[in-house]
Amino acid sequence: MKKIWIAVLLFSFSQMVLAQHKGHQMPAKQQQKPELKKTVFDKSSSKVKAQPKSVRYDLYIKDTTVNYSGKEKKAIAINGSIPGPVLTFTEGDTAVVYVHNLMHMETSIHWHGVFLPNRYDGVPYLTQLPIKPHATFVYKFPVIQNGTYWYHSHTEMQEQSGMYGALIFNKVNEPEIPTIPVVLSDWTDINPMEADRFLHTANDWFAIKKGTTQSYAEAIKKGHFKTKLTNEWKRMSAMDVSDVYYEKFLSNGKPELSYTQFKAGDKVRLRMVNGGASTYFWLSYSGGKITVVGNDGNDVEPVEVDRLIIAPSETYDVVVTIPENMQYEFLSTAEDRTNSTSIWLGSGMKMPAKPLGKLKYFEGMKMMNDMMKMDGSMAPMEGMEMSNQQMDMNNVMYPEITGAETGKTKKEAEKKGHDRKAMDQKNAMGNMAGMEMGGVDAEIVTLNYGMLRATEKTTLRKGPERLLKFELTGNMDRYVWTLDNKTVSESDRILIKKGENVKIILYNNSMMRHPMHLHGHDFRVLNGQGEYAPLKNVLDILPMETDTLEFAATESGDWFFHCHILYHMMSGMGRVFSYENSPPNPEIPDPKYAQRMLNSDDRKFHLMGMAGLESNGSDGQFMLSNTRYRLSTEWRLGFKAHHGMESETYFGRYLGKTQWLFPFIGFDYHYNPVRNENEKNMFGQLSNQKNRKAITAGIQYTLPMLIVAEARVDSKGKLRFQLKREDVPITNRLRFSFSANTDKEYMTGFRYIVTKYFSLSTHYDSDMGYGGGITLSY
């Protein structure tokens, strides 16, 4: 009897265990893989909680050499590759990243778009000290978001040299669709520090390489001589949509990549990251529409477009379909259309995307002439409120929108059947309003921020509001980029309080677009979508646009807000948001020293020099300048004794937003061992040039036609007035210069640019006569 009861109890227990096991099984319907159609666009946040785990990566930063253009050049690699490895985490993980700096210089890593403790944000001298050579720093933060992000150096120009990589935060129930992270980037063979110096010294070598000098010869050839004259009358130099000439554009470190595993009907998600230092990319696809499902790591309602532009540092999640068993091109074209990079999806016959034609710069110049005031500020059209990329001023330059260039003359254009008048300003703007940034060809659907709609409500919790307004300003000739005409070093930190809602209104009063990035926060872009306004961490703001964003102040510490064009940021275009009553940052033991070092970026001085070696003598210039100050010396040295020598040294400060006014003090030295006679100037004043030394003071002012007028007086009471213009672009490489003053001195000359440092030159000088030879530039 006892054995029977034991058997009954064992049987009952086994049935109970089996019942419990069955009760925890997932129903058969849920065990099946979700259908592709349902998961492609289902990007809602996972409700399933993963087992928390710590995920470690070791990043080894090391100097390397690359060959993208046929020449070996220095670069920076992470774990031996450019870009660095894709770092993948799942929402709920703890990220632990050991950064080993194997270089002989400092470095850092910024985790772009990531919510993390302030001390690990990776901005040298703001949130941490830089990682010293041959040292290791550990970044540790919880992964509390999902989406496509990236990481890059925030030290000097290292990002341009290859120090970047993709950062992927997967959902626990990530949709099952083939996914490819794609990091776009730009490569220049010139040392990035040298590229930055070129921009600050108004060297136009990049424009020559890109064919964008917009010389007078080109203007005449294309029927835009008046446009060019008006442009210079308003004191504007040649127009461009980007600053640096790049030898190559890359997708995951390659000009071209192929993924042949896909077949007809497959859908592919591309996690697009623009890791370019300064390049915007147009994205297009030969296989049909592009479906945008995410931006800056945040989900958006799917929207189908023909193309989109991705700003430096932005990320987009897009889905494309393979229509047939062929190979389709996903084309990323630089905004200036100098080159492109491609990803090929599928196998079989190649189906290339339609290339984008060369920009019509003179059409853009004509439009800008109409909108630029004589004081250098923009003049928005009455009744035209532009925001969220919905009216692209550059549309007039796009040949795929407004047609091809017309030709040399009207008669020629009519003969070729291309007689199409350039849009005037109002027509251009009117067309833009009805074509979704598309243009005359309304079939082209181009993404703009107004189309982005969040998948969930993004309204901020109630709280006090702090309103901030910024005007984006800049000076292209001297390459100074500012907010409210102040750089980071010239402005105080902006204090905000935890619990506030911060609203920022941005107006772009410059002729370039700027991708403004806020560290450590997402902001709502107020784009007409109401409660479903999209969340972003980068706002690309076009010229003359006014955009509004807002974010909840929920953190502590100091957070950078800056333009993500690397060269604009290094010039000072940014601010620091600082939370009041934040605890001391343990990574910044000496805040005053750190502040001085942070300010040093946009205070940096840049050197330029030019020396002519010609048959009649040598003349040249040396200049050291930064955002506001300039120290310069000019000299003229004759090869014959009776020509003598002279030098003029100036030190001064540029004033105003446009920096057309330059008051200075200086020193003059004239020496002529042969001539011992008094010279009379146009004011009737006499001076002896044999051994003349004098202190000077005066002002320079940039007039229309970019002529620099100078008025000065020296310590001997002598007055002088001078007009001068350098580097008038006659052709793509030929430059004309002249100067004349009330001392009855004058000069005129030509320079033909052969390389970035070498030119052939000739000039006539009233003191030294004719000469010809070479000019060396730095």
PDB file of N, CA and C in Angstrom, residues 421-487:
ATOM      1  N   LYS A 421      15.569  80.559 -69.500  1.00  0.00           N
ATOM      2  CA  LYS A 421      15.977  81.680 -68.655  1.00  0.00           C
ATOM      3  C   LYS A 421      16.159  81.206 -67.213  1.00  0.00           C
ATOM      4  N   ALA A 422      17.210  81.767 -66.571  1.00  0.00           N
ATOM      5  CA  ALA A 422      17.412  81.440 -65.151  1.00  0.00           C
ATOM      6  C   ALA A 422      16.254  82.004 -64.338  1.00  0.00           C
ATOM      7  N   MET A 423      15.825  81.240 -63.354  1.00  0.00           N
ATOM      8  CA  MET A 423      14.747  81.720 -62.487  1.00  0.00           C
ATOM      9  C   MET A 423      15.180  82.990 -61.780  1.00  0.00           C
ATOM     10  N   ASP A 424      14.252  83.935 -61.659  1.00  0.00           N
ATOM     11  CA  ASP A 424      14.530  85.045 -60.770  1.00  0.00           C
ATOM     12  C   ASP A 424      14.175  84.602 -59.359  1.00  0.00           C
ATOM     13  N   GLN A 425      14.483  85.437 -58.408  1.00  0.00           N
ATOM     14  CA  GLN A 425      14.359  85.033 -57.003  1.00  0.00           C
ATOM     15  C   GLN A 425      12.948  84.608 -56.643  1.00  0.00           C
ATOM     16  N   LYS A 426      11.947  85.377 -57.012  1.00  0.00           N
ATOM     17  CA  LYS A 426      10.592  85.064 -56.602  1.00  0.00           C
ATOM     18  C   LYS A 426      10.084  83.792 -57.245  1.00  0.00           C
ATOM     19  N   ASN A 427      10.404  83.603 -58.538  1.00  0.00           N
ATOM     20  CA  ASN A 427       9.952  82.386 -59.205  1.00  0.00           C
ATOM     21  C   ASN A 427      10.600  81.163 -58.587  1.00  0.00           C
ATOM     22  N   ALA A 428      11.898  81.311 -58.278  1.00  0.00           N
ATOM     23  CA  ALA A 428      12.598  80.179 -57.668  1.00  0.00           C
ATOM     24  C   ALA A 428      11.950  79.804 -56.356  1.00  0.00           C
ATOM     25  N   MET A 429      11.662  80.805 -55.534  1.00  0.00           N
ATOM     26  CA  MET A 429      11.075  80.522 -54.239  1.00  0.00           C
ATOM     27  C   MET A 429       9.653  79.996 -54.383  1.00  0.00           C
ATOM     28  N   GLY A 430       8.924  80.547 -55.351  1.00  0.00           N
ATOM     29  CA  GLY A 430       7.562  80.076 -55.555  1.00  0.00           C
ATOM     30  C   GLY A 430       7.525  78.636 -55.981  1.00  0.00           C
ATOM     31  N   ASN A 431       8.445  78.254 -56.871  1.00  0.00           N
ATOM     32  CA  ASN A 431       8.491  76.863 -57.310  1.00  0.00           C
ATOM     33  C   ASN A 431       8.864  75.943 -56.169  1.00  0.00           C
ATOM     34  N   MET A 432       9.802  76.403 -55.318  1.00  0.00           N
ATOM     35  CA  MET A 432      10.247  75.566 -54.218  1.00  0.00           C
ATOM     36  C   MET A 432       9.105  75.199 -53.294  1.00  0.00           C
ATOM     37  N   ALA A 433       8.220  76.156 -53.071  1.00  0.00           N
ATOM     38  CA  ALA A 433       7.137  75.921 -52.115  1.00  0.00           C
ATOM     39  C   ALA A 433       6.243  74.782 -52.550  1.00  0.00           C
ATOM     40  N   GLY A 434       6.169  74.529 -53.850  1.00  0.00           N
ATOM     41  CA  GLY A 434       5.252  73.497 -54.320  1.00  0.00           C
ATOM     42  C   GLY A 434       5.904  72.211 -54.732  1.00  0.00           C
ATOM     43  N   MET A 435       7.204  72.072 -54.479  1.00  0.00           N
ATOM     44  CA  MET A 435       7.849  70.874 -55.004  1.00  0.00           C
ATOM     45  C   MET A 435       8.635  70.105 -53.958  1.00  0.00           C
ATOM     46  N   GLU A 436       8.384  70.378 -52.696  1.00  0.00           N
ATOM     47  CA  GLU A 436       9.058  69.665 -51.615  1.00  0.00           C
ATOM     48  C   GLU A 436      10.572  69.652 -51.825  1.00  0.00           C
ATOM     49  N   MET A 437      11.120  70.847 -51.992  1.00  0.00           N
ATOM     50  CA  MET A 437      12.542  70.997 -52.290  1.00  0.00           C
ATOM     51  C   MET A 437      12.869  70.358 -53.624  1.00  0.00           C
ATOM     52  N   GLY A 438      11.906  70.163 -54.459  1.00  0.00           N
ATOM     53  CA  GLY A 438      12.164  69.422 -55.681  1.00  0.00           C
ATOM     54  C   GLY A 438      12.562  70.268 -56.841  1.00  0.00           C
ATOM     55  N   GLY A 439      11.858  71.326 -57.164  1.00  0.00           N
ATOM     56  CA  GLY A 439      12.186  72.133 -58.311  1.00  0.00           C
ATOM     57  C   GLY A 439      11.144  71.987 -59.391  1.00  0.00           C
ATOM     58  N   VAL A 440      11.508  72.355 -60.628  1.00  0.00           N
ATOM     59  CA  VAL A 440      10.584  72.308 -61.748  1.00  0.00           C
ATOM     60  C   VAL A 440      10.070  70.889 -61.970  1.00  0.00           C
ATOM     61  N   ASP A 441      10.957  69.899 -61.813  1.00  0.00           N
ATOM     62  CA  ASP A 441      10.555  68.506 -61.975  1.00  0.00           C
ATOM     63  C   ASP A 441       9.920  68.034 -60.671  1.00  0.00           C
ATOM     64  N   ALA A 442       8.587  68.145 -60.614  1.00  0.00           N
ATOM     65  CA  ALA A 442       7.880  67.823 -59.370  1.00  0.00           C
ATOM     66  C   ALA A 442       7.905  66.339 -59.056  1.00  0.00           C
ATOM     67  N   GLU A 443       8.396  65.513 -59.990  1.00  0.00           N
ATOM     68  CA  GLU A 443       8.439  64.073 -59.729  1.00  0.00           C
ATOM     69  C   GLU A 443       9.547  63.719 -58.751  1.00  0.00           C
ATOM     70  N   ILE A 444      10.538  64.589 -58.621  1.00  0.00           N
ATOM     71  CA  ILE A 444      11.629  64.324 -57.681  1.00  0.00           C
ATOM     72  C   ILE A 444      11.157  64.691 -56.281  1.00  0.00           C
ATOM     73  N   VAL A 445      11.057  63.691 -55.419  1.00  0.00           N
ATOM     74  CA  VAL A 445      10.649  63.927 -54.031  1.00  0.00           C
ATOM     75  C   VAL A 445      11.904  63.876 -53.164  1.00  0.00           C
ATOM     76  N   THR A 446      12.216  65.004 -52.545  1.00  0.00           N
ATOM     77  CA  THR A 446      13.403  65.131 -51.718  1.00  0.00           C
ATOM     78  C   THR A 446      12.985  65.287 -50.264  1.00  0.00           C
ATOM     79  N   LEU A 447      13.632  64.540 -49.394  1.00  0.00           N
ATOM     80  CA  LEU A 447      13.294  64.604 -47.974  1.00  0.00           C
ATOM     81  C   LEU A 447      13.620  65.978 -47.410  1.00  0.00           C
ATOM     82  N   ASN A 448      12.744  66.487 -46.554  1.00  0.00           N
ATOM     83  CA  ASN A 448      13.076  67.637 -45.724  1.00  0.00           C
ATOM     84  C   ASN A 448      12.549  67.369 -44.320  1.00  0.00           C
ATOM     85  N   TYR A 449      12.998  68.157 -43.358  1.00  0.00           N
ATOM     86  CA  TYR A 449      12.641  67.903 -41.963  1.00  0.00           C
ATOM     87  C   TYR A 449      11.149  67.997 -41.704  1.00  0.00           C
ATOM     88  N   GLY A 450      10.430  68.754 -42.531  1.00  0.00           N
ATOM     89  CA  GLY A 450       8.991  68.849 -42.350  1.00  0.00           C
ATOM     90  C   GLY A 450       8.273  67.537 -42.561  1.00  0.00           C
ATOM     91  N   MET A 451       8.920  66.579 -43.245  1.00  0.00           N
ATOM     92  CA  MET A 451       8.312  65.275 -43.515  1.00  0.00           C
ATOM     93  C   MET A 451       8.522  64.292 -42.368  1.00  0.00           C
ATOM     94  N   LEU A 452       9.419  64.601 -41.446  1.00  0.00           N
ATOM     95  CA  LEU A 452       9.743  63.654 -40.380  1.00  0.00           C
ATOM     96  C   LEU A 452       8.700  63.728 -39.274  1.00  0.00           C
ATOM     97  N   ARG A 453       8.180  62.565 -38.892  1.00  0.00           N
ATOM     98  CA  ARG A 453       7.170  62.476 -37.838  1.00  0.00           C
ATOM     99  C   ARG A 453       7.552  61.333 -36.909  1.00  0.00           C
ATOM    100  N   ALA A 454       7.631  61.624 -35.620  1.00  0.00           N
ATOM    101  CA  ALA A 454       7.991  60.607 -34.641  1.00  0.00           C
ATOM    102  C   ALA A 454       6.914  59.533 -34.557  1.00  0.00           C
ATOM    103  N   THR A 455       7.308  58.344 -34.133  1.00  0.00           N
ATOM    104  CA  THR A 455       6.361  57.235 -34.004  1.00  0.00           C
ATOM    105  C   THR A 455       5.606  57.278 -32.678  1.00  0.00           C
ATOM    106  N   GLU A 456       6.083  58.056 -31.736  1.00  0.00           N
ATOM    107  CA  GLU A 456       5.420  58.230 -30.451  1.00  0.00           C
ATOM    108  C   GLU A 456       5.414  59.714 -30.108  1.00  0.00           C
ATOM    109  N   LYS A 457       4.542  60.103 -29.200  1.00  0.00           N
ATOM    110  CA  LYS A 457       4.484  61.498 -28.785  1.00  0.00           C
ATOM    111  C   LYS A 457       5.811  61.911 -28.139  1.00  0.00           C
ATOM    112  N   THR A 458       6.252  63.126 -28.469  1.00  0.00           N
ATOM    113  CA  THR A 458       7.546  63.596 -27.968  1.00  0.00           C
ATOM    114  C   THR A 458       7.414  64.866 -27.133  1.00  0.00           C
ATOM    115  N   THR A 459       6.202  65.243 -26.775  1.00  0.00           N
ATOM    116  CA  THR A 459       6.003  66.486 -26.024  1.00  0.00           C
ATOM    117  C   THR A 459       6.794  66.457 -24.713  1.00  0.00           C
ATOM    118  N   LEU A 460       7.312  67.605 -24.335  1.00  0.00           N
ATOM    119  CA  LEU A 460       8.100  67.714 -23.109  1.00  0.00           C
ATOM    120  C   LEU A 460       7.194  67.767 -21.885  1.00  0.00           C
ATOM    121  N   ARG A 461       7.705  67.270 -20.754  1.00  0.00           N
ATOM    122  CA  ARG A 461       6.932  67.384 -19.519  1.00  0.00           C
ATOM    123  C   ARG A 461       6.850  68.841 -19.131  1.00  0.00           C
ATOM    124  N   LYS A 462       5.867  69.207 -18.365  1.00  0.00           N
ATOM    125  CA  LYS A 462       5.660  70.604 -18.005  1.00  0.00           C
ATOM    126  C   LYS A 462       6.803  71.101 -17.127  1.00  0.00           C
ATOM    127  N   GLY A 463       7.153  72.365 -17.354  1.00  0.00           N
ATOM    128  CA  GLY A 463       8.222  72.966 -16.575  1.00  0.00           C
ATOM    129  C   GLY A 463       8.478  74.375 -17.048  1.00  0.00           C
ATOM    130  N   PRO A 464       9.272  75.136 -16.300  1.00  0.00           N
ATOM    131  CA  PRO A 464       9.597  76.503 -16.732  1.00  0.00           C
ATOM    132  C   PRO A 464      10.376  76.480 -18.047  1.00  0.00           C
ATOM    133  N   GLU A 465      10.145  77.497 -18.881  1.00  0.00           N
ATOM    134  CA  GLU A 465      10.803  77.529 -20.193  1.00  0.00           C
ATOM    135  C   GLU A 465      11.872  78.609 -20.216  1.00  0.00           C
ATOM    136  N   ARG A 466      13.016  78.249 -20.777  1.00  0.00           N
ATOM    137  CA  ARG A 466      14.094  79.224 -21.007  1.00  0.00           C
ATOM    138  C   ARG A 466      14.249  79.397 -22.515  1.00  0.00           C
ATOM    139  N   LEU A 467      14.120  80.613 -22.996  1.00  0.00           N
ATOM    140  CA  LEU A 467      14.194  80.898 -24.428  1.00  0.00           C
ATOM    141  C   LEU A 467      15.552  81.472 -24.776  1.00  0.00           C
ATOM    142  N   LEU A 468      16.204  80.872 -25.768  1.00  0.00           N
ATOM    143  CA  LEU A 468      17.502  81.337 -26.250  1.00  0.00           C
ATOM    144  C   LEU A 468      17.413  81.581 -27.756  1.00  0.00           C
ATOM    145  N   LYS A 469      18.026  82.666 -28.207  1.00  0.00           N
ATOM    146  CA  LYS A 469      18.050  82.976 -29.633  1.00  0.00           C
ATOM    147  C   LYS A 469      19.490  83.151 -30.082  1.00  0.00           C
ATOM    148  N   PHE A 470      19.810  82.547 -31.226  1.00  0.00           N
ATOM    149  CA  PHE A 470      21.160  82.665 -31.776  1.00  0.00           C
ATOM    150  C   PHE A 470      21.085  83.011 -33.259  1.00  0.00           C
ATOM    151  N   GLU A 471      21.971  83.908 -33.658  1.00  0.00           N
ATOM    152  CA  GLU A 471      22.144  84.215 -35.072  1.00  0.00           C
ATOM    153  C   GLU A 471      23.444  83.576 -35.532  1.00  0.00           C
ATOM    154  N   LEU A 472      23.361  82.756 -36.571  1.00  0.00           N
ATOM    155  CA  LEU A 472      24.546  82.099 -37.101  1.00  0.00           C
ATOM    156  C   LEU A 472      25.233  83.063 -38.063  1.00  0.00           C
ATOM    157  N   THR A 473      26.478  83.390 -37.766  1.00  0.00           N
ATOM    158  CA  THR A 473      27.194  84.413 -38.511  1.00  0.00           C
ATOM    159  C   THR A 473      28.550  83.882 -38.948  1.00  0.00           C
ATOM    160  N   GLY A 474      29.117  84.531 -39.971  1.00  0.00           N
ATOM    161  CA  GLY A 474      30.413  84.079 -40.439  1.00  0.00           C
ATOM    162  C   GLY A 474      31.039  85.031 -41.427  1.00  0.00           C
ATOM    163  N   ASN A 475      32.329  84.841 -41.641  1.00  0.00           N
ATOM    164  CA  ASN A 475      33.103  85.616 -42.604  1.00  0.00           C
ATOM    165  C   ASN A 475      33.888  84.620 -43.444  1.00  0.00           C
ATOM    166  N   MET A 476      33.474  84.452 -44.701  1.00  0.00           N
ATOM    167  CA  MET A 476      34.073  83.409 -45.527  1.00  0.00           C
ATOM    168  C   MET A 476      35.522  83.734 -45.890  1.00  0.00           C
ATOM    169  N   ASP A 477      35.829  85.015 -46.141  1.00  0.00           N
ATOM    170  CA  ASP A 477      37.178  85.371 -46.572  1.00  0.00           C
ATOM    171  C   ASP A 477      38.212  85.110 -45.484  1.00  0.00           C
ATOM    172  N   ARG A 478      37.872  85.464 -44.241  1.00  0.00           N
ATOM    173  CA  ARG A 478      38.804  85.244 -43.140  1.00  0.00           C
ATOM    174  C   ARG A 478      38.485  83.954 -42.390  1.00  0.00           C
ATOM    175  N   TYR A 479      37.457  83.282 -42.807  1.00  0.00           N
ATOM    176  CA  TYR A 479      37.046  82.001 -42.249  1.00  0.00           C
ATOM    177  C   TYR A 479      36.853  82.069 -40.735  1.00  0.00           C
ATOM    178  N   VAL A 480      35.949  82.967 -40.355  1.00  0.00           N
ATOM    179  CA  VAL A 480      35.542  83.117 -38.963  1.00  0.00           C
ATOM    180  C   VAL A 480      34.070  82.719 -38.880  1.00  0.00           C
ATOM    181  N   TRP A 481      33.742  81.754 -38.019  1.00  0.00           N
ATOM    182  CA  TRP A 481      32.366  81.265 -37.888  1.00  0.00           C
ATOM    183  C   TRP A 481      31.934  81.397 -36.447  1.00  0.00           C
ATOM    184  N   THR A 482      30.775  82.034 -36.243  1.00  0.00           N
ATOM    185  CA  THR A 482      30.381  82.448 -34.899  1.00  0.00           C
ATOM    186  C   THR A 482      28.886  82.286 -34.671  1.00  0.00           C
ATOM    187  N   LEU A 483      28.488  82.397 -33.417  1.00  0.00           N
ATOM    188  CA  LEU A 483      27.097  82.593 -33.023  1.00  0.00           C
ATOM    189  C   LEU A 483      26.997  83.990 -32.432  1.00  0.00           C
ATOM    190  N   ASP A 484      26.087  84.796 -32.975  1.00  0.00           N
ATOM    191  CA  ASP A 484      25.951  86.192 -32.538  1.00  0.00           C
ATOM    192  C   ASP A 484      27.284  86.930 -32.600  1.00  0.00           C
ATOM    193  N   ASN A 485      28.065  86.615 -33.617  1.00  0.00           N
ATOM    194  CA  ASN A 485      29.370  87.256 -33.853  1.00  0.00           C
ATOM    195  C   ASN A 485      30.349  87.035 -32.703  1.00  0.00           C
ATOM    196  N   LYS A 486      30.192  85.935 -31.973  1.00  0.00           N
ATOM    197  CA  LYS A 486      31.135  85.595 -30.920  1.00  0.00           C
ATOM    198  C   LYS A 486      31.525  84.128 -31.037  1.00  0.00           C
ATOM    199  N   THR A 487      32.795  83.855 -30.826  1.00  0.00           N
ATOM    200  CA  THR A 487      33.274  82.483 -30.806  1.00  0.00           C
ATOM    201  C   THR A 487      33.080  81.892 -29.416  1.00  0.00           C
TER     202      THR A 487
END
